[in-house]
Amino acid sequence: MNYRHHFHAGNFADVLKHALLVRLIRDLQRKPKGLLLLDTHAGRGAYDLASGAKGDSLPRQPEHPNGIGRVAAGPAEATGSGFLGDYLQLVRSFSPDLARYPGSPWFLRELARPDDRVLLCELQPEECEELRINVGGPRSSGALGPVKRPIIQEIDGYQALKALLPPPERRGLILIDPPFEAADEWDRLMAALAEAIRRFPSGTYALWHPVTERSRSASFWADLASTALPPTWAGRIVIAPDSAGLKGCGLVVVNPPWGFEAPANELLAVLGPTLGGSVETRWIKPER
């Protein structure tokens, strides 16, 4: 695998994904019973943003100034309240000076309640070892009380869906965020999603995807619309429509919790001008 997320950590794609992830968890936690929080492609869980400017052989243009940097410098009325403010407060609790940026596993661990269970899957041995170092211990804040340590497995994320679902919990959030390097990634994701829903139909599934020519993103929403799915919300932001590489990204939420749509749409309405892009939201499948 050639993808190295530390080059991209804290960019606009991370902002979109993690701000929505925080909201999803908060909404699901409105009910008291414990949740499964599963990340199928977890990565290392924490990133030094200075390394984003250091390529393998040549300096790189860091991406985080146009992502978390813009949000942190945004107007207080846009970022100081609501769940965008919630997300930003969490990021600052991880690194007050924004020298480092947390990955999705860190957010899952920090937001988990005592009865929630966090499962983190990462196939690459070096990344998995870093994940154990960065997120394997107790959470940073004890405000929510003691919590089970995350369960970390060195396993292919798609295989994990077969092995770990259905869980003993009747509710859960499954984040599927692959690197999108393989030519057949869309097909693998669609097949894995269909199998996961068959095994665990009451789960909420969050699918991150890039908007690129290579990734077939133009047809992804249409492919989902033609699939037998529970209610499904989708949102995307396009930053560089003429780019030959990453134009933007999106998050698809299958079986979202009640009340998620309106604040999610509001978030993207704020993130569009904050990050300098255009946004689109829609129900791929009819709401309940």
PDB file of N, CA and C in Angstrom, residues 184-253:
ATOM      1  N   ASP A 184     -10.319  -2.015  -7.713  1.00  0.00           N
ATOM      2  CA  ASP A 184     -11.632  -2.601  -7.436  1.00  0.00           C
ATOM      3  C   ASP A 184     -12.189  -2.180  -6.078  1.00  0.00           C
ATOM      4  N   GLU A 185     -11.704  -1.045  -5.526  1.00  0.00           N
ATOM      5  CA  GLU A 185     -12.117  -0.644  -4.172  1.00  0.00           C
ATOM      6  C   GLU A 185     -13.617  -0.436  -4.063  1.00  0.00           C
ATOM      7  N   TRP A 186     -14.225   0.227  -5.074  1.00  0.00           N
ATOM      8  CA  TRP A 186     -15.667   0.464  -5.027  1.00  0.00           C
ATOM      9  C   TRP A 186     -16.429  -0.861  -4.964  1.00  0.00           C
ATOM     10  N   ASP A 187     -16.016  -1.798  -5.784  1.00  0.00           N
ATOM     11  CA  ASP A 187     -16.716  -3.080  -5.822  1.00  0.00           C
ATOM     12  C   ASP A 187     -16.569  -3.824  -4.499  1.00  0.00           C
ATOM     13  N   ARG A 188     -15.378  -3.787  -3.926  1.00  0.00           N
ATOM     14  CA  ARG A 188     -15.163  -4.440  -2.624  1.00  0.00           C
ATOM     15  C   ARG A 188     -16.003  -3.767  -1.538  1.00  0.00           C
ATOM     16  N   LEU A 189     -16.048  -2.437  -1.579  1.00  0.00           N
ATOM     17  CA  LEU A 189     -16.817  -1.721  -0.570  1.00  0.00           C
ATOM     18  C   LEU A 189     -18.302  -2.045  -0.687  1.00  0.00           C
ATOM     19  N   MET A 190     -18.824  -2.036  -1.904  1.00  0.00           N
ATOM     20  CA  MET A 190     -20.246  -2.321  -2.097  1.00  0.00           C
ATOM     21  C   MET A 190     -20.603  -3.723  -1.651  1.00  0.00           C
ATOM     22  N   ALA A 191     -19.741  -4.691  -1.988  1.00  0.00           N
ATOM     23  CA  ALA A 191     -19.994  -6.073  -1.581  1.00  0.00           C
ATOM     24  C   ALA A 191     -19.921  -6.213  -0.066  1.00  0.00           C
ATOM     25  N   ALA A 192     -18.926  -5.555   0.544  1.00  0.00           N
ATOM     26  CA  ALA A 192     -18.778  -5.633   1.996  1.00  0.00           C
ATOM     27  C   ALA A 192     -19.942  -4.960   2.699  1.00  0.00           C
ATOM     28  N   LEU A 193     -20.403  -3.838   2.167  1.00  0.00           N
ATOM     29  CA  LEU A 193     -21.533  -3.145   2.773  1.00  0.00           C
ATOM     30  C   LEU A 193     -22.794  -3.999   2.727  1.00  0.00           C
ATOM     31  N   ALA A 194     -23.063  -4.609   1.578  1.00  0.00           N
ATOM     32  CA  ALA A 194     -24.248  -5.452   1.452  1.00  0.00           C
ATOM     33  C   ALA A 194     -24.210  -6.609   2.448  1.00  0.00           C
ATOM     34  N   GLU A 195     -23.042  -7.232   2.597  1.00  0.00           N
ATOM     35  CA  GLU A 195     -22.909  -8.341   3.541  1.00  0.00           C
ATOM     36  C   GLU A 195     -23.049  -7.856   4.971  1.00  0.00           C
ATOM     37  N   ALA A 196     -22.464  -6.687   5.288  1.00  0.00           N
ATOM     38  CA  ALA A 196     -22.549  -6.153   6.646  1.00  0.00           C
ATOM     39  C   ALA A 196     -23.989  -5.833   7.020  1.00  0.00           C
ATOM     40  N   ILE A 197     -24.738  -5.223   6.100  1.00  0.00           N
ATOM     41  CA  ILE A 197     -26.129  -4.902   6.389  1.00  0.00           C
ATOM     42  C   ILE A 197     -26.952  -6.169   6.561  1.00  0.00           C
ATOM     43  N   ARG A 198     -26.640  -7.186   5.786  1.00  0.00           N
ATOM     44  CA  ARG A 198     -27.355  -8.461   5.951  1.00  0.00           C
ATOM     45  C   ARG A 198     -27.106  -9.035   7.344  1.00  0.00           C
ATOM     46  N   ARG A 199     -25.881  -8.926   7.827  1.00  0.00           N
ATOM     47  CA  ARG A 199     -25.530  -9.467   9.138  1.00  0.00           C
ATOM     48  C   ARG A 199     -26.023  -8.576  10.283  1.00  0.00           C
ATOM     49  N   PHE A 200     -26.013  -7.268  10.067  1.00  0.00           N
ATOM     50  CA  PHE A 200     -26.297  -6.323  11.145  1.00  0.00           C
ATOM     51  C   PHE A 200     -27.163  -5.196  10.597  1.00  0.00           C
ATOM     52  N   PRO A 201     -28.449  -5.466  10.312  1.00  0.00           N
ATOM     53  CA  PRO A 201     -29.299  -4.479   9.643  1.00  0.00           C
ATOM     54  C   PRO A 201     -29.606  -3.250  10.492  1.00  0.00           C
ATOM     55  N   SER A 202     -29.467  -3.333  11.813  1.00  0.00           N
ATOM     56  CA  SER A 202     -29.769  -2.181  12.658  1.00  0.00           C
ATOM     57  C   SER A 202     -28.583  -1.252  12.835  1.00  0.00           C
ATOM     58  N   GLY A 203     -27.424  -1.597  12.249  1.00  0.00           N
ATOM     59  CA  GLY A 203     -26.244  -0.764  12.388  1.00  0.00           C
ATOM     60  C   GLY A 203     -26.324   0.500  11.549  1.00  0.00           C
ATOM     61  N   THR A 204     -25.564   1.511  11.968  1.00  0.00           N
ATOM     62  CA  THR A 204     -25.377   2.725  11.187  1.00  0.00           C
ATOM     63  C   THR A 204     -24.006   2.643  10.525  1.00  0.00           C
ATOM     64  N   TYR A 205     -23.944   2.879   9.216  1.00  0.00           N
ATOM     65  CA  TYR A 205     -22.702   2.716   8.451  1.00  0.00           C
ATOM     66  C   TYR A 205     -22.302   4.054   7.852  1.00  0.00           C
ATOM     67  N   ALA A 206     -21.068   4.475   8.132  1.00  0.00           N
ATOM     68  CA  ALA A 206     -20.532   5.721   7.584  1.00  0.00           C
ATOM     69  C   ALA A 206     -19.425   5.368   6.604  1.00  0.00           C
ATOM     70  N   LEU A 207     -19.612   5.737   5.340  1.00  0.00           N
ATOM     71  CA  LEU A 207     -18.676   5.384   4.266  1.00  0.00           C
ATOM     72  C   LEU A 207     -18.019   6.658   3.748  1.00  0.00           C
ATOM     73  N   TRP A 208     -16.722   6.810   3.995  1.00  0.00           N
ATOM     74  CA  TRP A 208     -16.003   7.939   3.430  1.00  0.00           C
ATOM     75  C   TRP A 208     -15.554   7.582   2.014  1.00  0.00           C
ATOM     76  N   HIS A 209     -15.580   8.571   1.111  1.00  0.00           N
ATOM     77  CA  HIS A 209     -15.097   8.309  -0.251  1.00  0.00           C
ATOM     78  C   HIS A 209     -14.472   9.568  -0.828  1.00  0.00           C
ATOM     79  N   PRO A 210     -13.426   9.411  -1.642  1.00  0.00           N
ATOM     80  CA  PRO A 210     -12.843  10.554  -2.341  1.00  0.00           C
ATOM     81  C   PRO A 210     -13.660  10.900  -3.576  1.00  0.00           C
ATOM     82  N   VAL A 211     -13.559  12.122  -4.016  1.00  0.00           N
ATOM     83  CA  VAL A 211     -14.125  12.527  -5.308  1.00  0.00           C
ATOM     84  C   VAL A 211     -12.946  12.698  -6.258  1.00  0.00           C
ATOM     85  N   THR A 212     -12.727  11.679  -7.078  1.00  0.00           N
ATOM     86  CA  THR A 212     -11.655  11.677  -8.077  1.00  0.00           C
ATOM     87  C   THR A 212     -12.167  10.991  -9.331  1.00  0.00           C
ATOM     88  N   GLU A 213     -11.461  11.167 -10.418  1.00  0.00           N
ATOM     89  CA  GLU A 213     -11.823  10.467 -11.647  1.00  0.00           C
ATOM     90  C   GLU A 213     -11.614   8.971 -11.478  1.00  0.00           C
ATOM     91  N   ARG A 214     -10.511   8.601 -10.838  1.00  0.00           N
ATOM     92  CA  ARG A 214     -10.144   7.195 -10.702  1.00  0.00           C
ATOM     93  C   ARG A 214     -11.112   6.417  -9.816  1.00  0.00           C
ATOM     94  N   SER A 215     -11.667   7.101  -8.811  1.00  0.00           N
ATOM     95  CA  SER A 215     -12.460   6.386  -7.811  1.00  0.00           C
ATOM     96  C   SER A 215     -13.893   6.095  -8.242  1.00  0.00           C
ATOM     97  N   ARG A 216     -14.282   6.532  -9.432  1.00  0.00           N
ATOM     98  CA  ARG A 216     -15.654   6.304  -9.920  1.00  0.00           C
ATOM     99  C   ARG A 216     -16.677   6.984  -9.030  1.00  0.00           C
ATOM    100  N   SER A 217     -16.271   8.065  -8.393  1.00  0.00           N
ATOM    101  CA  SER A 217     -17.157   8.735  -7.449  1.00  0.00           C
ATOM    102  C   SER A 217     -18.403   9.301  -8.124  1.00  0.00           C
ATOM    103  N   ALA A 218     -18.303   9.614  -9.417  1.00  0.00           N
ATOM    104  CA  ALA A 218     -19.453  10.176 -10.118  1.00  0.00           C
ATOM    105  C   ALA A 218     -20.626   9.199 -10.129  1.00  0.00           C
ATOM    106  N   SER A 219     -20.337   7.906 -10.134  1.00  0.00           N
ATOM    107  CA  SER A 219     -21.403   6.915 -10.185  1.00  0.00           C
ATOM    108  C   SER A 219     -21.694   6.266  -8.840  1.00  0.00           C
ATOM    109  N   PHE A 220     -20.942   6.636  -7.806  1.00  0.00           N
ATOM    110  CA  PHE A 220     -21.081   5.937  -6.535  1.00  0.00           C
ATOM    111  C   PHE A 220     -22.461   6.146  -5.931  1.00  0.00           C
ATOM    112  N   TRP A 221     -22.918   7.388  -5.897  1.00  0.00           N
ATOM    113  CA  TRP A 221     -24.240   7.635  -5.334  1.00  0.00           C
ATOM    114  C   TRP A 221     -25.324   6.932  -6.161  1.00  0.00           C
ATOM    115  N   ALA A 222     -25.156   6.915  -7.472  1.00  0.00           N
ATOM    116  CA  ALA A 222     -26.124   6.216  -8.325  1.00  0.00           C
ATOM    117  C   ALA A 222     -26.089   4.721  -8.064  1.00  0.00           C
ATOM    118  N   ASP A 223     -24.883   4.183  -7.861  1.00  0.00           N
ATOM    119  CA  ASP A 223     -24.774   2.760  -7.543  1.00  0.00           C
ATOM    120  C   ASP A 223     -25.497   2.441  -6.233  1.00  0.00           C
ATOM    121  N   LEU A 224     -25.344   3.306  -5.250  1.00  0.00           N
ATOM    122  CA  LEU A 224     -26.021   3.089  -3.974  1.00  0.00           C
ATOM    123  C   LEU A 224     -27.537   3.203  -4.129  1.00  0.00           C
ATOM    124  N   ALA A 225     -27.976   4.140  -4.966  1.00  0.00           N
ATOM    125  CA  ALA A 225     -29.414   4.326  -5.159  1.00  0.00           C
ATOM    126  C   ALA A 225     -30.071   3.098  -5.775  1.00  0.00           C
ATOM    127  N   SER A 226     -29.297   2.342  -6.534  1.00  0.00           N
ATOM    128  CA  SER A 226     -29.856   1.150  -7.184  1.00  0.00           C
ATOM    129  C   SER A 226     -29.730  -0.093  -6.308  1.00  0.00           C
ATOM    130  N   THR A 227     -29.215   0.068  -5.090  1.00  0.00           N
ATOM    131  CA  THR A 227     -29.002  -1.043  -4.184  1.00  0.00           C
ATOM    132  C   THR A 227     -30.072  -1.037  -3.104  1.00  0.00           C
ATOM    133  N   ALA A 228     -30.455  -2.215  -2.642  1.00  0.00           N
ATOM    134  CA  ALA A 228     -31.426  -2.320  -1.561  1.00  0.00           C
ATOM    135  C   ALA A 228     -30.766  -1.902  -0.257  1.00  0.00           C
ATOM    136  N   LEU A 229     -31.045  -0.687   0.188  1.00  0.00           N
ATOM    137  CA  LEU A 229     -30.436  -0.135   1.388  1.00  0.00           C
ATOM    138  C   LEU A 229     -31.505   0.424   2.311  1.00  0.00           C
ATOM    139  N   PRO A 230     -31.201   0.523   3.605  1.00  0.00           N
ATOM    140  CA  PRO A 230     -32.037   1.319   4.499  1.00  0.00           C
ATOM    141  C   PRO A 230     -31.931   2.794   4.105  1.00  0.00           C
ATOM    142  N   PRO A 231     -32.664   3.691   4.785  1.00  0.00           N
ATOM    143  CA  PRO A 231     -32.529   5.125   4.492  1.00  0.00           C
ATOM    144  C   PRO A 231     -31.065   5.554   4.513  1.00  0.00           C
ATOM    145  N   THR A 232     -30.665   6.355   3.536  1.00  0.00           N
ATOM    146  CA  THR A 232     -29.252   6.703   3.358  1.00  0.00           C
ATOM    147  C   THR A 232     -29.112   8.178   3.002  1.00  0.00           C
ATOM    148  N   TRP A 233     -28.339   8.891   3.836  1.00  0.00           N
ATOM    149  CA  TRP A 233     -28.018  10.299   3.607  1.00  0.00           C
ATOM    150  C   TRP A 233     -26.608  10.394   3.042  1.00  0.00           C
ATOM    151  N   ALA A 234     -26.381  11.386   2.183  1.00  0.00           N
ATOM    152  CA  ALA A 234     -25.047  11.577   1.621  1.00  0.00           C
ATOM    153  C   ALA A 234     -24.729  13.060   1.537  1.00  0.00           C
ATOM    154  N   GLY A 235     -23.470  13.386   1.784  1.00  0.00           N
ATOM    155  CA  GLY A 235     -22.999  14.753   1.642  1.00  0.00           C
ATOM    156  C   GLY A 235     -21.596  14.747   1.063  1.00  0.00           C
ATOM    157  N   ARG A 236     -21.272  15.771   0.294  1.00  0.00           N
ATOM    158  CA  ARG A 236     -19.919  15.863  -0.257  1.00  0.00           C
ATOM    159  C   ARG A 236     -19.519  17.323  -0.401  1.00  0.00           C
ATOM    160  N   ILE A 237     -18.216  17.538  -0.402  1.00  0.00           N
ATOM    161  CA  ILE A 237     -17.653  18.862  -0.631  1.00  0.00           C
ATOM    162  C   ILE A 237     -16.632  18.744  -1.748  1.00  0.00           C
ATOM    163  N   VAL A 238     -16.676  19.673  -2.688  1.00  0.00           N
ATOM    164  CA  VAL A 238     -15.731  19.714  -3.802  1.00  0.00           C
ATOM    165  C   VAL A 238     -14.898  20.975  -3.659  1.00  0.00           C
ATOM    166  N   ILE A 239     -13.601  20.785  -3.509  1.00  0.00           N
ATOM    167  CA  ILE A 239     -12.670  21.888  -3.291  1.00  0.00           C
ATOM    168  C   ILE A 239     -11.980  22.306  -4.584  1.00  0.00           C
ATOM    169  N   ALA A 240     -11.587  21.322  -5.379  1.00  0.00           N
ATOM    170  CA  ALA A 240     -10.814  21.598  -6.602  1.00  0.00           C
ATOM    171  C   ALA A 240     -11.437  20.842  -7.765  1.00  0.00           C
ATOM    172  N   PRO A 241     -12.524  21.370  -8.359  1.00  0.00           N
ATOM    173  CA  PRO A 241     -13.253  20.618  -9.398  1.00  0.00           C
ATOM    174  C   PRO A 241     -12.432  20.321 -10.638  1.00  0.00           C
ATOM    175  N   ASP A 242     -11.413  21.119 -10.918  1.00  0.00           N
ATOM    176  CA  ASP A 242     -10.603  20.903 -12.117  1.00  0.00           C
ATOM    177  C   ASP A 242      -9.333  20.101 -11.850  1.00  0.00           C
ATOM    178  N   SER A 243      -9.149  19.657 -10.627  1.00  0.00           N
ATOM    179  CA  SER A 243      -7.935  18.919 -10.283  1.00  0.00           C
ATOM    180  C   SER A 243      -7.916  17.557 -10.959  1.00  0.00           C
ATOM    181  N   ALA A 244      -6.721  17.127 -11.337  1.00  0.00           N
ATOM    182  CA  ALA A 244      -6.564  15.779 -11.882  1.00  0.00           C
ATOM    183  C   ALA A 244      -6.503  14.750 -10.772  1.00  0.00           C
ATOM    184  N   GLY A 245      -6.333  15.200  -9.528  1.00  0.00           N
ATOM    185  CA  GLY A 245      -6.263  14.293  -8.392  1.00  0.00           C
ATOM    186  C   GLY A 245      -7.509  14.385  -7.538  1.00  0.00           C
ATOM    187  N   LEU A 246      -7.333  14.697  -6.252  1.00  0.00           N
ATOM    188  CA  LEU A 246      -8.447  14.753  -5.318  1.00  0.00           C
ATOM    189  C   LEU A 246      -9.231  16.051  -5.503  1.00  0.00           C
ATOM    190  N   LYS A 247     -10.459  15.922  -5.963  1.00  0.00           N
ATOM    191  CA  LYS A 247     -11.314  17.083  -6.173  1.00  0.00           C
ATOM    192  C   LYS A 247     -12.080  17.452  -4.905  1.00  0.00           C
ATOM    193  N   GLY A 248     -12.428  16.438  -4.149  1.00  0.00           N
ATOM    194  CA  GLY A 248     -13.214  16.631  -2.944  1.00  0.00           C
ATOM    195  C   GLY A 248     -13.421  15.289  -2.267  1.00  0.00           C
ATOM    196  N   CYS A 249     -14.423  15.216  -1.404  1.00  0.00           N
ATOM    197  CA  CYS A 249     -14.706  13.959  -0.707  1.00  0.00           C
ATOM    198  C   CYS A 249     -16.143  13.978  -0.224  1.00  0.00           C
ATOM    199  N   GLY A 250     -16.596  12.830   0.213  1.00  0.00           N
ATOM    200  CA  GLY A 250     -17.957  12.741   0.714  1.00  0.00           C
ATOM    201  C   GLY A 250     -18.088  11.711   1.811  1.00  0.00           C
ATOM    202  N   LEU A 251     -19.197  11.779   2.517  1.00  0.00           N
ATOM    203  CA  LEU A 251     -19.539  10.778   3.514  1.00  0.00           C
ATOM    204  C   LEU A 251     -20.958  10.318   3.245  1.00  0.00           C
ATOM    205  N   VAL A 252     -21.141   9.011   3.167  1.00  0.00           N
ATOM    206  CA  VAL A 252     -22.451   8.405   3.000  1.00  0.00           C
ATOM    207  C   VAL A 252     -22.816   7.737   4.314  1.00  0.00           C
ATOM    208  N   VAL A 253     -24.000   8.014   4.824  1.00  0.00           N
ATOM    209  CA  VAL A 253     -24.432   7.462   6.110  1.00  0.00           C
ATOM    210  C   VAL A 253     -25.667   6.609   5.881  1.00  0.00           C
TER     211      VAL A 253
END
